mmCIF file of C-alpha atoms and ligand atoms in Angstrom:
data_model
loop_
_atom_site.group_PDB
_atom_site.id
_atom_site.type_symbol
_atom_site.label_atom_id
_atom_site.label_comp_id
_atom_site.label_asym_id
_atom_site.label_seq_id
_atom_site.Cartn_x
_atom_site.Cartn_y
_atom_site.Cartn_z
ATOM 1 C CA MET A 1 70.101 28.881 69.277
ATOM 2 C CA ASN A 2 71.505 32.357 69.571
ATOM 3 C CA ARG A 3 70.241 35.191 67.466
ATOM 4 C CA SER A 4 72.845 35.951 64.886
ATOM 5 C CA ILE A 5 73.073 38.905 62.546
ATOM 6 C CA THR A 6 75.818 40.287 60.343
ATOM 7 C CA LYS A 7 77.302 43.705 61.066
ATOM 8 C CA VAL A 8 80.080 45.615 59.357
ATOM 9 C CA ARG A 9 82.548 47.672 61.374
ATOM 10 C CA ASN A 10 85.603 49.405 59.973
ATOM 11 C CA GLY A 11 85.156 47.532 56.704
ATOM 12 C CA VAL A 12 85.210 44.099 58.394
ATOM 13 C CA SER A 13 82.133 41.838 58.467
ATOM 14 C CA TYR A 14 81.232 40.265 61.789
ATOM 15 C CA ARG A 15 78.695 37.667 62.763
ATOM 16 C CA VAL A 16 77.155 39.042 65.939
ATOM 17 C CA SER A 17 75.386 36.543 68.141
ATOM 18 C CA LYS A 18 73.356 37.589 71.129
ATOM 19 C CA LYS A 19 72.667 35.470 74.130
ATOM 20 C CA PRO A 20 70.582 36.503 77.094
ATOM 21 C CA THR A 21 72.050 35.567 80.457
ATOM 22 C CA ARG A 22 71.290 36.510 84.042
ATOM 23 C CA GLN A 23 73.540 38.092 86.637
ATOM 24 C CA GLN A 24 73.035 38.180 90.401
ATOM 25 C CA ILE A 25 73.336 41.668 91.760
ATOM 26 C CA ALA A 26 72.911 43.319 95.176
ATOM 27 C CA VAL A 27 69.968 45.704 95.232
ATOM 28 C CA SER A 28 72.321 48.529 96.263
ATOM 29 C CA ASP A 29 73.980 48.203 92.847
ATOM 30 C CA LEU A 30 70.790 48.518 90.816
ATOM 31 C CA THR A 31 70.594 51.304 88.269
ATOM 32 C CA VAL A 32 67.829 52.659 86.047
ATOM 33 C CA GLY A 33 67.491 50.661 82.829
ATOM 34 C CA MET A 34 68.293 47.286 84.377
ATOM 35 C CA HIS A 35 65.872 44.502 83.742
ATOM 36 C CA VAL A 36 65.037 42.392 86.799
ATOM 37 C CA VAL A 37 64.229 38.760 85.960
ATOM 38 C CA GLU A 38 64.329 37.032 89.334
ATOM 39 C CA LEU A 39 63.962 38.038 92.963
ATOM 40 C CA ASP A 40 65.501 36.553 96.092
ATOM 41 C CA ARG A 41 61.982 35.439 97.094
ATOM 42 C CA PRO A 42 58.918 33.993 95.344
ATOM 43 C CA TRP A 43 57.177 36.460 93.033
ATOM 44 C CA GLU A 44 53.895 35.925 94.797
ATOM 45 C CA ASP A 45 55.471 37.318 97.982
ATOM 46 C CA SER A 46 56.364 40.523 96.162
ATOM 47 C CA PRO A 47 54.248 43.390 94.839
ATOM 48 C CA PHE A 48 55.543 42.850 91.306
ATOM 49 C CA LEU A 49 53.153 41.510 88.716
ATOM 50 C CA PHE A 50 55.401 40.261 85.984
ATOM 51 C CA GLN A 51 58.413 38.083 86.400
ATOM 52 C CA GLY A 52 60.630 40.408 84.482
ATOM 53 C CA PHE A 53 60.373 44.187 84.639
ATOM 54 C CA LEU A 54 62.393 47.213 83.795
ATOM 55 C CA LEU A 55 63.690 49.629 86.402
ATOM 56 C CA GLU A 56 62.446 52.834 84.872
ATOM 57 C CA ASP A 57 63.303 55.296 87.608
ATOM 58 C CA GLU A 58 64.609 55.691 91.137
ATOM 59 C CA PHE A 59 61.172 54.902 92.496
ATOM 60 C CA ASP A 60 61.268 51.433 90.892
ATOM 61 C CA ILE A 61 64.712 50.831 92.397
ATOM 62 C CA GLN A 62 63.460 51.918 95.810
ATOM 63 C CA MET A 63 60.570 49.457 95.572
ATOM 64 C CA VAL A 64 62.914 46.577 94.837
ATOM 65 C CA GLN A 65 65.291 47.668 97.610
ATOM 66 C CA ASP A 66 62.385 47.730 100.059
ATOM 67 C CA VAL A 67 61.555 44.105 99.317
ATOM 68 C CA CYS A 68 64.780 42.316 98.337
ATOM 69 C CA GLN A 69 68.433 41.940 99.275
ATOM 70 C CA TRP A 70 69.529 40.790 95.849
ATOM 71 C CA VAL A 71 67.970 40.052 92.447
ATOM 72 C CA TYR A 72 68.938 38.649 89.101
ATOM 73 C CA VAL A 73 69.094 41.050 86.171
ATOM 74 C CA GLU A 74 69.178 40.006 82.549
ATOM 75 C CA VAL A 75 71.965 41.062 80.279
ATOM 76 C CA ILE A 76 72.530 40.356 76.647
ATOM 77 C CA GLU A 77 75.983 39.239 75.690
ATOM 78 C CA GLU A 78 77.082 40.069 72.204
ATOM 79 C CA HIS A 79 79.842 37.995 70.631
ATOM 80 C CA TRP A 80 81.498 39.523 67.591
ATOM 81 C CA GLN A 81 83.194 36.969 65.351
ATOM 82 C CA ALA A 82 84.990 38.150 62.206
ATOM 83 C CA ILE A 83 83.433 36.284 59.262
ATOM 84 C CA ASP A 84 86.535 36.517 57.039
ATOM 85 C CA LYS A 85 88.780 35.237 59.835
ATOM 86 C CA PRO A 86 86.819 32.375 61.403
ATOM 87 C CA ASN A 87 89.705 31.320 63.643
ATOM 88 C CA ALA A 88 90.274 34.757 65.099
ATOM 89 C CA ALA A 89 89.157 35.184 68.686
ATOM 90 C CA PRO A 90 85.982 37.211 69.131
ATOM 91 C CA ILE A 91 87.172 40.782 69.260
ATOM 92 C CA LYS A 92 84.432 42.324 71.237
ATOM 93 C CA GLN A 93 81.895 41.403 73.817
ATOM 94 C CA VAL A 94 79.427 43.867 75.187
ATOM 95 C CA SER A 95 76.542 43.471 77.543
ATOM 96 C CA ARG A 96 73.464 45.533 77.671
ATOM 97 C CA PHE A 97 70.263 45.400 79.577
ATOM 98 C CA VAL A 98 67.042 44.575 77.838
ATOM 99 C CA GLU A 99 63.589 45.840 78.428
ATOM 100 C CA LYS A 100 60.643 43.489 78.626
ATOM 101 C CA ARG A 101 57.856 45.252 80.441
ATOM 102 C CA GLU A 102 57.180 47.390 77.407
ATOM 103 C CA MET A 103 54.538 44.972 76.137
ATOM 104 C CA ALA A 104 52.470 45.186 79.324
ATOM 105 C CA GLN A 105 52.570 48.975 79.240
ATOM 106 C CA GLN A 106 51.671 49.138 75.576
ATOM 107 C CA LEU A 107 48.780 46.755 76.171
ATOM 108 C CA THR A 108 47.440 49.175 78.768
ATOM 109 C CA GLN A 109 47.556 52.059 76.310
ATOM 110 C CA ALA A 110 46.238 49.888 73.479
ATOM 111 C CA ASN A 111 43.343 48.760 75.650
ATOM 112 C CA ARG A 112 42.396 52.363 76.376
ATOM 113 C CA THR A 113 42.408 53.211 72.670
ATOM 114 C CA TYR A 114 40.417 50.078 71.855
ATOM 115 C CA ARG A 115 37.742 50.912 74.406
ATOM 116 C CA SER A 116 37.481 54.443 73.172
ATOM 117 C CA ALA A 117 37.108 53.255 69.557
ATOM 118 C CA LYS A 118 34.380 50.837 70.643
ATOM 119 C CA LEU A 119 32.547 53.638 72.374
ATOM 120 C CA GLN A 120 32.735 55.893 69.305
ATOM 121 C CA VAL A 121 31.368 53.130 67.080
ATOM 122 C CA LYS A 122 28.510 52.424 69.460
ATOM 123 C CA GLU A 123 27.543 56.091 69.556
ATOM 124 C CA LEU A 124 27.768 56.524 65.811
ATOM 125 C CA PHE A 125 25.873 53.315 65.100
ATOM 126 C CA ALA A 126 23.185 54.232 67.623
ATOM 127 C CA SER A 127 22.726 57.592 65.868
ATOM 128 C CA ALA A 128 22.520 55.815 62.497
ATOM 129 C CA HIS A 129 19.958 53.393 63.925
ATOM 130 C CA LEU A 130 17.786 56.152 65.346
ATOM 131 C CA GLY A 131 18.168 58.390 62.313
ATOM 132 C CA GLN A 132 19.914 61.055 64.387
ATOM 133 C CA ALA A 133 22.792 63.294 63.287
ATOM 134 C CA MET A 134 26.098 61.456 63.180
ATOM 135 C CA ASN A 135 29.247 63.122 64.451
ATOM 136 C CA PHE A 136 32.377 61.585 62.969
ATOM 137 C CA LYS A 137 34.870 63.940 64.599
ATOM 138 C CA ALA A 138 35.552 61.913 67.753
ATOM 139 C CA ALA A 139 35.788 58.672 65.759
ATOM 140 C CA GLN A 140 38.273 60.325 63.416
ATOM 141 C CA GLN A 141 40.441 61.268 66.379
ATOM 142 C CA THR A 142 40.259 57.742 67.787
ATOM 143 C CA VAL A 143 41.217 56.227 64.439
ATOM 144 C CA LYS A 144 44.226 58.553 64.375
ATOM 145 C CA GLU A 145 45.191 57.180 67.789
ATOM 146 C CA CYS A 146 44.686 53.602 66.515
ATOM 147 C CA VAL A 147 47.106 54.311 63.685
ATOM 148 C CA SER A 148 49.837 55.534 66.058
ATOM 149 C CA ARG A 149 49.304 52.535 68.320
ATOM 150 C CA VAL A 150 49.487 50.066 65.413
ATOM 151 C CA ILE A 151 52.620 51.790 64.108
ATOM 152 C CA ASP A 152 54.155 51.717 67.629
ATOM 153 C CA ASN A 153 53.294 48.146 68.449
ATOM 154 C CA PRO A 154 51.015 46.167 66.119
ATOM 155 C CA ASN A 155 51.160 43.153 68.440
ATOM 156 C CA ALA A 156 49.501 44.996 71.325
ATOM 157 C CA MET A 157 46.620 46.142 69.129
ATOM 158 C CA LEU A 158 46.247 42.732 67.475
ATOM 159 C CA TRP A 159 46.048 41.168 70.947
ATOM 160 C CA LEU A 160 42.916 43.142 71.581
ATOM 161 C CA THR A 161 41.232 41.958 68.404
ATOM 162 C CA ARG A 162 41.224 38.469 69.999
ATOM 163 C CA LEU A 163 39.220 39.518 73.032
ATOM 164 C CA LYS A 164 35.774 39.023 71.658
ATOM 165 C CA HIS A 165 32.454 39.207 73.444
ATOM 166 C CA GLN A 166 29.427 37.746 71.693
ATOM 167 C CA ASP A 167 27.074 40.468 72.911
ATOM 168 C CA GLU A 168 29.311 43.213 71.602
ATOM 169 C CA TYR A 169 29.873 41.675 68.190
ATOM 170 C CA THR A 170 28.948 44.595 65.951
ATOM 171 C CA ALA A 171 31.025 47.215 67.771
ATOM 172 C CA GLU A 172 34.006 44.940 68.364
ATOM 173 C CA HIS A 173 33.945 43.616 64.812
ATOM 174 C CA SER A 174 34.034 47.198 63.490
ATOM 175 C CA VAL A 175 37.001 48.120 65.682
ATOM 176 C CA ASN A 176 38.785 44.869 64.821
ATOM 177 C CA VAL A 177 38.304 45.492 61.108
ATOM 178 C CA CYS A 178 39.634 49.023 61.596
ATOM 179 C CA LEU A 179 42.746 47.756 63.411
ATOM 180 C CA LEU A 180 43.435 44.797 61.149
ATOM 181 C CA ALA A 181 43.000 47.014 58.077
ATOM 182 C CA ILE A 182 45.493 49.527 59.476
ATOM 183 C CA ALA A 183 47.950 46.719 60.220
ATOM 184 C CA LEU A 184 47.567 45.267 56.715
ATOM 185 C CA GLY A 185 47.781 48.749 55.191
ATOM 186 C CA GLN A 186 51.103 49.138 56.934
ATOM 187 C CA GLN A 187 52.318 45.987 55.184
ATOM 188 C CA VAL A 188 51.728 47.671 51.830
ATOM 189 C CA ASP A 189 53.587 50.782 52.966
ATOM 190 C CA LEU A 190 50.683 53.188 53.187
ATOM 191 C CA ALA A 191 51.506 56.586 54.689
ATOM 192 C CA PRO A 192 50.038 57.425 58.124
ATOM 193 C CA TYR A 193 47.361 59.721 56.664
ATOM 194 C CA GLU A 194 46.307 56.928 54.290
ATOM 195 C CA LEU A 195 46.172 54.506 57.222
ATOM 196 C CA GLU A 196 43.855 56.940 59.001
ATOM 197 C CA ASN A 197 41.542 57.000 55.994
ATOM 198 C CA LEU A 198 41.701 53.227 55.706
ATOM 199 C CA GLY A 199 41.011 52.818 59.446
ATOM 200 C CA MET A 200 37.930 55.011 59.127
ATOM 201 C CA CYS A 201 36.737 52.855 56.193
ATOM 202 C CA GLY A 202 37.180 49.765 58.392
ATOM 203 C CA LEU A 203 35.366 51.306 61.331
ATOM 204 C CA MET A 204 32.376 52.360 59.220
ATOM 205 C CA HIS A 205 32.174 49.459 56.757
ATOM 206 C CA ASP A 206 29.131 47.857 58.422
ATOM 207 C CA ILE A 207 27.290 51.011 59.510
ATOM 208 C CA GLY A 208 24.499 50.049 57.083
ATOM 209 C CA LYS A 209 23.591 47.160 59.397
ATOM 210 C CA MET A 210 22.002 49.737 61.668
ATOM 211 C CA LYS A 211 19.227 50.072 59.081
ATOM 212 C CA VAL A 212 18.581 46.328 58.916
ATOM 213 C CA PRO A 213 15.620 45.312 61.133
ATOM 214 C CA SER A 214 17.042 44.089 64.436
ATOM 215 C CA GLU A 215 15.098 40.787 64.320
ATOM 216 C CA ILE A 216 17.131 39.936 61.191
ATOM 217 C CA LEU A 217 20.389 41.448 62.392
ATOM 218 C CA ASN A 218 20.255 39.586 65.709
ATOM 219 C CA LYS A 219 18.574 36.397 64.519
ATOM 220 C CA PRO A 220 20.149 33.462 66.370
ATOM 221 C CA GLY A 221 20.476 31.131 63.419
ATOM 222 C CA ARG A 222 20.756 30.966 59.650
ATOM 223 C CA LEU A 223 18.904 33.573 57.629
ATOM 224 C CA ASP A 224 16.277 32.487 55.103
ATOM 225 C CA PRO A 225 16.685 33.820 51.512
ATOM 226 C CA ASN A 226 14.468 36.856 52.112
ATOM 227 C CA GLU A 227 16.221 37.717 55.333
ATOM 228 C CA PHE A 228 19.581 37.281 53.659
ATOM 229 C CA ALA A 229 18.529 39.657 50.870
ATOM 230 C CA GLU A 230 17.584 42.246 53.476
ATOM 231 C CA MET A 231 20.849 41.708 55.345
ATOM 232 C CA ALA A 232 22.786 42.117 52.074
ATOM 233 C CA ARG A 233 21.160 45.537 51.709
ATOM 234 C CA HIS A 234 23.367 46.813 54.532
ATOM 235 C CA THR A 235 25.881 47.766 51.847
ATOM 236 C CA THR A 236 23.333 49.959 50.083
ATOM 237 C CA TYR A 237 22.077 51.404 53.365
ATOM 238 C CA ALA A 238 25.671 52.331 54.240
ATOM 239 C CA LYS A 239 26.032 54.173 50.962
ATOM 240 C CA GLN A 240 22.841 56.110 51.705
ATOM 241 C CA LEU A 241 24.046 56.969 55.213
ATOM 242 C CA LEU A 242 27.542 58.109 54.232
ATOM 243 C CA MET A 243 27.176 59.497 50.707
ATOM 244 C CA GLY A 244 27.717 63.199 50.235
ATOM 245 C CA ARG A 245 28.943 63.853 53.745
ATOM 246 C CA SER A 246 31.825 66.280 53.919
ATOM 247 C CA ASP A 247 32.947 65.213 57.391
ATOM 248 C CA ILE A 248 34.093 61.704 56.489
ATOM 249 C CA TYR A 249 36.698 60.417 54.051
ATOM 250 C CA PRO A 250 34.784 59.883 50.753
ATOM 251 C CA GLY A 251 36.449 56.494 50.187
ATOM 252 C CA ALA A 252 34.484 55.172 53.186
ATOM 253 C CA VAL A 253 31.358 55.168 50.987
ATOM 254 C CA ASP A 254 33.118 53.060 48.362
ATOM 255 C CA VAL A 255 34.356 50.543 50.950
ATOM 256 C CA ALA A 256 31.046 50.244 52.797
ATOM 257 C CA TYR A 257 29.173 49.800 49.492
ATOM 258 C CA ASN A 258 31.630 47.318 47.961
ATOM 259 C CA HIS A 259 33.102 45.243 50.787
ATOM 260 C CA HIS A 260 30.988 42.192 49.827
ATOM 261 C CA GLU A 261 31.991 42.314 46.172
ATOM 262 C CA ARG A 262 34.380 39.630 44.893
ATOM 263 C CA LEU A 263 37.231 39.722 42.407
ATOM 264 C CA ASP A 264 35.409 37.196 40.194
ATOM 265 C CA GLY A 265 32.303 39.372 40.001
ATOM 266 C CA LYS A 266 30.143 37.004 42.077
ATOM 267 C CA GLY A 267 29.734 39.305 45.041
ATOM 268 C CA TYR A 268 26.979 41.723 46.003
ATOM 269 C CA PRO A 269 25.275 44.195 45.704
ATOM 270 C CA ARG A 270 26.329 44.855 42.094
ATOM 271 C CA GLY A 271 28.576 41.960 41.060
ATOM 272 C CA LEU A 272 31.379 44.385 40.184
ATOM 273 C CA ASP A 273 34.451 43.065 38.435
ATOM 274 C CA SER A 274 37.893 43.291 39.967
ATOM 275 C CA SER A 275 38.927 46.418 38.063
ATOM 276 C CA LYS A 276 36.348 48.390 40.050
ATOM 277 C CA LEU A 277 37.570 47.305 43.470
ATOM 278 C CA SER A 278 39.854 49.778 45.207
ATOM 279 C CA LEU A 279 42.865 48.858 47.339
ATOM 280 C CA PHE A 280 41.013 49.922 50.497
ATOM 281 C CA THR A 281 37.998 47.784 49.568
ATOM 282 C CA ARG A 282 40.242 44.780 48.918
ATOM 283 C CA ILE A 283 41.963 45.222 52.294
ATOM 284 C CA VAL A 284 38.734 45.633 54.258
ATOM 285 C CA THR A 285 37.161 42.630 52.482
ATOM 286 C CA ILE A 286 39.966 40.347 53.667
ATOM 287 C CA VAL A 287 40.147 41.520 57.270
ATOM 288 C CA ASP A 288 36.342 41.645 57.533
ATOM 289 C CA ALA A 289 36.113 37.984 56.462
ATOM 290 C CA TYR A 290 38.939 36.939 58.789
ATOM 291 C CA ASP A 291 37.484 38.647 61.848
ATOM 292 C CA ALA A 292 33.973 37.361 61.118
ATOM 293 C CA MET A 293 35.214 33.785 60.660
ATOM 294 C CA THR A 294 37.193 33.829 63.918
ATOM 295 C CA SER A 295 34.363 35.326 66.004
ATOM 296 C CA ASP A 296 31.924 33.337 68.118
ATOM 297 C CA ARG A 297 28.281 34.017 67.345
ATOM 298 C CA CYS A 298 25.336 32.774 69.333
ATOM 299 C CA TYR A 299 24.572 30.221 66.596
ATOM 300 C CA LYS A 300 28.102 29.072 65.802
ATOM 301 C CA ARG A 301 31.530 28.966 67.306
ATOM 302 C CA GLY A 302 34.231 30.915 65.520
ATOM 303 C CA MET A 303 36.960 28.984 63.738
ATOM 304 C CA SER A 304 40.642 29.043 64.588
ATOM 305 C CA SER A 305 42.931 31.648 63.091
ATOM 306 C CA LEU A 306 44.693 28.933 61.117
ATOM 307 C CA ASP A 307 41.454 27.601 59.596
ATOM 308 C CA ALA A 308 40.349 31.130 58.689
ATOM 309 C CA MET A 309 43.689 31.738 56.989
ATOM 310 C CA ARG A 310 43.263 28.460 55.068
ATOM 311 C CA ILE A 311 39.919 29.704 53.741
ATOM 312 C CA LEU A 312 41.380 33.070 52.741
ATOM 313 C CA ASN A 313 44.205 31.228 51.031
ATOM 314 C CA LYS A 314 41.816 28.907 49.176
ATOM 315 C CA ASN A 315 39.867 31.873 47.852
ATOM 316 C CA ARG A 316 42.860 33.922 46.783
ATOM 317 C CA GLY A 317 42.361 35.382 43.320
ATOM 318 C CA THR A 318 38.620 34.596 43.138
ATOM 319 C CA GLN A 319 37.110 36.214 46.198
ATOM 320 C CA PHE A 320 40.095 37.977 47.715
ATOM 321 C CA ASP A 321 43.116 39.816 46.361
ATOM 322 C CA ASP A 322 45.937 37.316 45.900
ATOM 323 C CA GLU A 323 48.884 39.436 47.006
ATOM 324 C CA LEU A 324 47.057 41.031 49.940
ATOM 325 C CA VAL A 325 46.004 37.625 51.298
ATOM 326 C CA ARG A 326 49.633 36.493 51.192
ATOM 327 C CA LYS A 327 50.691 39.604 53.063
ATOM 328 C CA PHE A 328 47.901 39.189 55.588
ATOM 329 C CA ILE A 329 48.812 35.556 56.308
ATOM 330 C CA THR A 330 52.462 36.499 56.764
ATOM 331 C CA MET A 331 51.415 39.322 59.081
ATOM 332 C CA ILE A 332 49.159 37.208 61.314
ATOM 333 C CA GLY A 333 51.552 34.254 61.340
ATOM 334 C CA MET A 334 51.273 30.809 62.868
ATOM 335 C CA TYR A 335 51.317 32.181 66.380
ATOM 336 C CA PRO A 336 48.942 35.144 66.563
ATOM 337 C CA PRO A 337 49.284 37.364 69.629
ATOM 338 C CA GLY A 338 46.501 36.745 72.129
ATOM 339 C CA TYR A 339 46.182 33.026 71.374
ATOM 340 C CA LEU A 340 47.146 30.301 73.834
ATOM 341 C CA LEU A 341 50.157 28.110 73.247
ATOM 342 C CA GLU A 342 50.620 24.677 74.767
ATOM 343 C CA MET A 343 54.197 23.530 75.258
ATOM 344 C CA SER A 344 55.505 19.969 75.040
ATOM 345 C CA ASN A 345 56.054 19.885 78.823
ATOM 346 C CA GLY A 346 52.386 20.705 79.371
ATOM 347 C CA GLU A 347 52.806 24.369 80.330
ATOM 348 C CA VAL A 348 50.412 26.840 78.724
ATOM 349 C CA GLY A 349 51.083 30.451 77.857
ATOM 350 C CA ILE A 350 49.551 33.388 76.051
ATOM 351 C CA ILE A 351 51.323 34.490 72.885
ATOM 352 C CA LEU A 352 52.571 38.038 73.293
ATOM 353 C CA SER A 353 54.348 38.819 70.059
ATOM 354 C CA ALA A 354 56.729 37.499 67.475
ATOM 355 C CA ASP A 355 59.646 39.378 65.947
ATOM 356 C CA LYS A 356 59.498 39.844 62.201
ATOM 357 C CA ASP A 357 62.543 37.620 61.728
ATOM 358 C CA PHE A 358 61.446 35.043 64.314
ATOM 359 C CA LYS A 359 57.817 34.461 63.358
ATOM 360 C CA LEU A 360 57.971 30.840 64.512
ATOM 361 C CA LYS A 361 59.580 31.750 67.827
ATOM 362 C CA PRO A 362 57.157 34.032 69.642
ATOM 363 C CA ARG A 363 57.384 35.590 73.074
ATOM 364 C CA VAL A 364 54.977 33.908 75.456
ATOM 365 C CA ILE A 365 53.751 34.651 78.939
ATOM 366 C CA LEU A 366 53.447 31.294 80.719
ATOM 367 C CA VAL A 367 50.374 31.097 82.940
ATOM 368 C CA LEU A 368 49.773 27.358 83.606
ATOM 369 C CA ASP A 369 52.300 24.835 84.911
ATOM 370 C CA PRO A 370 52.846 21.361 83.382
ATOM 371 C CA ASN A 371 49.785 20.085 85.331
ATOM 372 C CA LYS A 372 47.656 22.902 83.900
ATOM 373 C CA GLN A 373 47.551 24.655 87.265
ATOM 374 C CA PRO A 374 47.992 28.453 87.531
ATOM 375 C CA GLN A 375 51.599 29.487 88.053
ATOM 376 C CA PRO A 376 53.238 32.882 88.565
ATOM 377 C CA GLU A 377 53.315 34.576 85.173
ATOM 378 C CA ARG A 378 56.660 34.417 83.467
ATOM 379 C CA ILE A 379 57.694 35.716 80.069
ATOM 380 C CA ILE A 380 59.844 33.531 77.828
ATOM 381 C CA ASN A 381 61.182 34.308 74.384
ATOM 382 C CA LEU A 382 61.274 31.189 72.220
ATOM 383 C CA ALA A 383 63.780 32.919 69.931
ATOM 384 C CA TYR A 384 66.325 32.283 72.680
ATOM 385 C CA ASP A 385 65.440 28.585 73.033
ATOM 386 C CA PRO A 386 64.773 28.716 76.779
ATOM 387 C CA MET A 387 64.740 25.409 78.701
ATOM 388 C CA ASP A 388 61.707 23.942 80.428
ATOM 389 C CA ASP A 389 61.589 22.122 83.783
ATOM 390 C CA ARG A 390 62.890 18.944 82.095
ATOM 391 C CA GLY A 391 65.949 20.702 80.721
ATOM 392 C CA GLN A 392 64.590 20.564 77.169
ATOM 393 C CA ALA A 393 63.975 23.510 74.879
ATOM 394 C CA TYR A 394 60.409 24.820 75.120
ATOM 395 C CA THR A 395 58.540 23.478 72.087
ATOM 396 C CA PRO A 396 55.020 24.597 71.114
ATOM 397 C CA ILE A 397 52.630 21.732 70.361
ATOM 398 C CA GLY A 398 49.315 23.491 69.872
ATOM 399 C CA VAL A 399 47.642 26.877 69.403
ATOM 400 C CA TYR A 400 44.278 27.416 71.083
ATOM 401 C CA ARG A 401 41.706 30.138 71.355
ATOM 402 C CA SER A 402 41.046 32.002 74.583
ATOM 403 C CA GLY A 403 39.016 29.787 76.916
ATOM 404 C CA ALA A 404 40.995 26.595 76.351
ATOM 405 C CA PHE A 405 42.428 25.060 79.557
ATOM 406 C CA GLY A 406 40.222 27.470 81.509
ATOM 407 C CA VAL A 407 42.447 30.429 80.556
ATOM 408 C CA ASN A 408 40.365 33.440 79.624
ATOM 409 C CA VAL A 409 42.708 35.914 77.975
ATOM 410 C CA ALA A 410 40.343 38.851 78.575
ATOM 411 C CA GLU A 411 40.186 38.120 82.303
ATOM 412 C CA PHE A 412 43.909 37.770 82.427
ATOM 413 C CA ILE A 413 44.573 41.079 80.735
ATOM 414 C CA ASN A 414 41.993 42.891 82.841
ATOM 415 C CA ARG A 415 43.404 41.473 86.055
ATOM 416 C CA GLY A 416 46.958 42.140 84.958
ATOM 417 C CA LEU A 417 46.309 45.691 83.934
ATOM 418 C CA ARG A 418 44.369 46.436 87.090
ATOM 419 C CA ILE A 419 47.148 45.138 89.307
ATOM 420 C CA GLN A 420 49.441 47.599 87.643
ATOM 421 C CA GLY A 421 47.264 50.372 88.941
ATOM 422 C CA ASN A 422 45.537 51.201 85.680
ATOM 423 C CA ASP A 423 42.262 52.837 86.557
ATOM 424 C CA ALA A 424 40.989 52.861 82.994
ATOM 425 C CA LEU A 425 39.545 49.393 83.462
HETATM 426 FE FE1 FE2 B 1 29.450 43.644 55.844
#
C-alpha cells in the first residue's frame, strides 16, 4: 500500500501517492540530506549503528566515503494523479530524500531530559522525606524541557516511560505521570504554559508518599486495612507539603490532594463529586492509573498496555473522565512506542513510533531474526508495507513488554545511544 493524500494545485485536485524506493549511488555522488539505507558491505563491518541514517554534513559523507565504494540511498517517489481526470497520465513525479535517524537523535535528547527529571524528583522527594526545604526551581525548568520534548516528538518521550526499574518506582512513576499528562494535555489543545503547569502537577502528585512510613510505602505485598488508610493519607500529606507555597503552581495542591477521587464520588480522601474535579486532576488520575497498572512491583507483575487500557475503558464515566479516557486510548494506540512487536515471519522489533494517520502501521526497529537470534538493527515502516524474507508483507502478530524474547529495551537503548558517542549515559 502506498500512502495517498489529496492535494490541490492550480485549482485541480490530485491524489498524491508516495512510495519509498532505493537507488544505488557511488559514494562520490553523495550529498548532504541523502538517506543511506544500505552499504556495499555488511553493517556489522561498518562503524554505523543504524541501518538507515541521514548524511547531515560533509563529515558524514567523508565517513561513508572512507568505508564504502557505493551505497543505496532511499528516495520517495511522488505520483500525482488528477482525481477529476482518472485516465490522464500522472503529471508530475518528484523524488526527495527522507530522514530516518531523527528518532535515534531525539531519543538521546529525550533520555537526557528524562534522567534530569528523575534526579529533580529524587532530590525534591528526599527533602520532603527529611523535612528539609524544597527547591522547586530546577524541577520547574526540567518540566519546561519535558514540554518542549513532548511537543517536538511525543514518541521519544513515551518510549522512555516504558523503561521501568522496580527499585526506582517512585521517581520513575512521577516522571512518567508528568510526561503522560503533558502528552494527554496536548491532545486537549492546552497551551505550552498550561502543559508546564500540568507537568508540574504530574511530577508532584505523589510527593505526599514521602511522609508515609517507609515500611508501609515499600511493603512487598498487599497492605492491610490500617496500612492502606495510612497510605491513602499521602494525598493529605501532599496538601500539607505544597499548600501556601508561592514557588509552585497552586493547582499542584489540588491535583495532589484529589488524584484518588472518582467521578462517582467513591474516591478518597473526601469522596468529592465530579463537579469538583478539575481538568488537570482528571488527566493526572488517568495517566497515574495507567502507569501504575503497567509497572512491575516486587509483589506483582505489571499488566500489558492493552489490558490497562481495557480497565480504563471499563471505568469510563464512573472512575475516570469519559472523553479524556477516549483521547488517552487513541493517543497510546495499539502499538505503543517502546513495546516489542513480533512479526508473522518470527522477527521481533521494538516499536519506534506510529504516524497519527497510520496508528496501526508503526515504525519498528527489527532486532531479532526469524529464529529469534540477534540481527543487525534495521528500521522498517509498516505504513509502506515492506516485505519480509519470505516475500510477504510484514504483519504484526503480538505486542510484548520489554524482556520478552530476551530483548531488554533499556539495554538496547543504552547500548545504542552509547555507540553513537553519547556520553550522557
Ligand atoms: Fe497517588
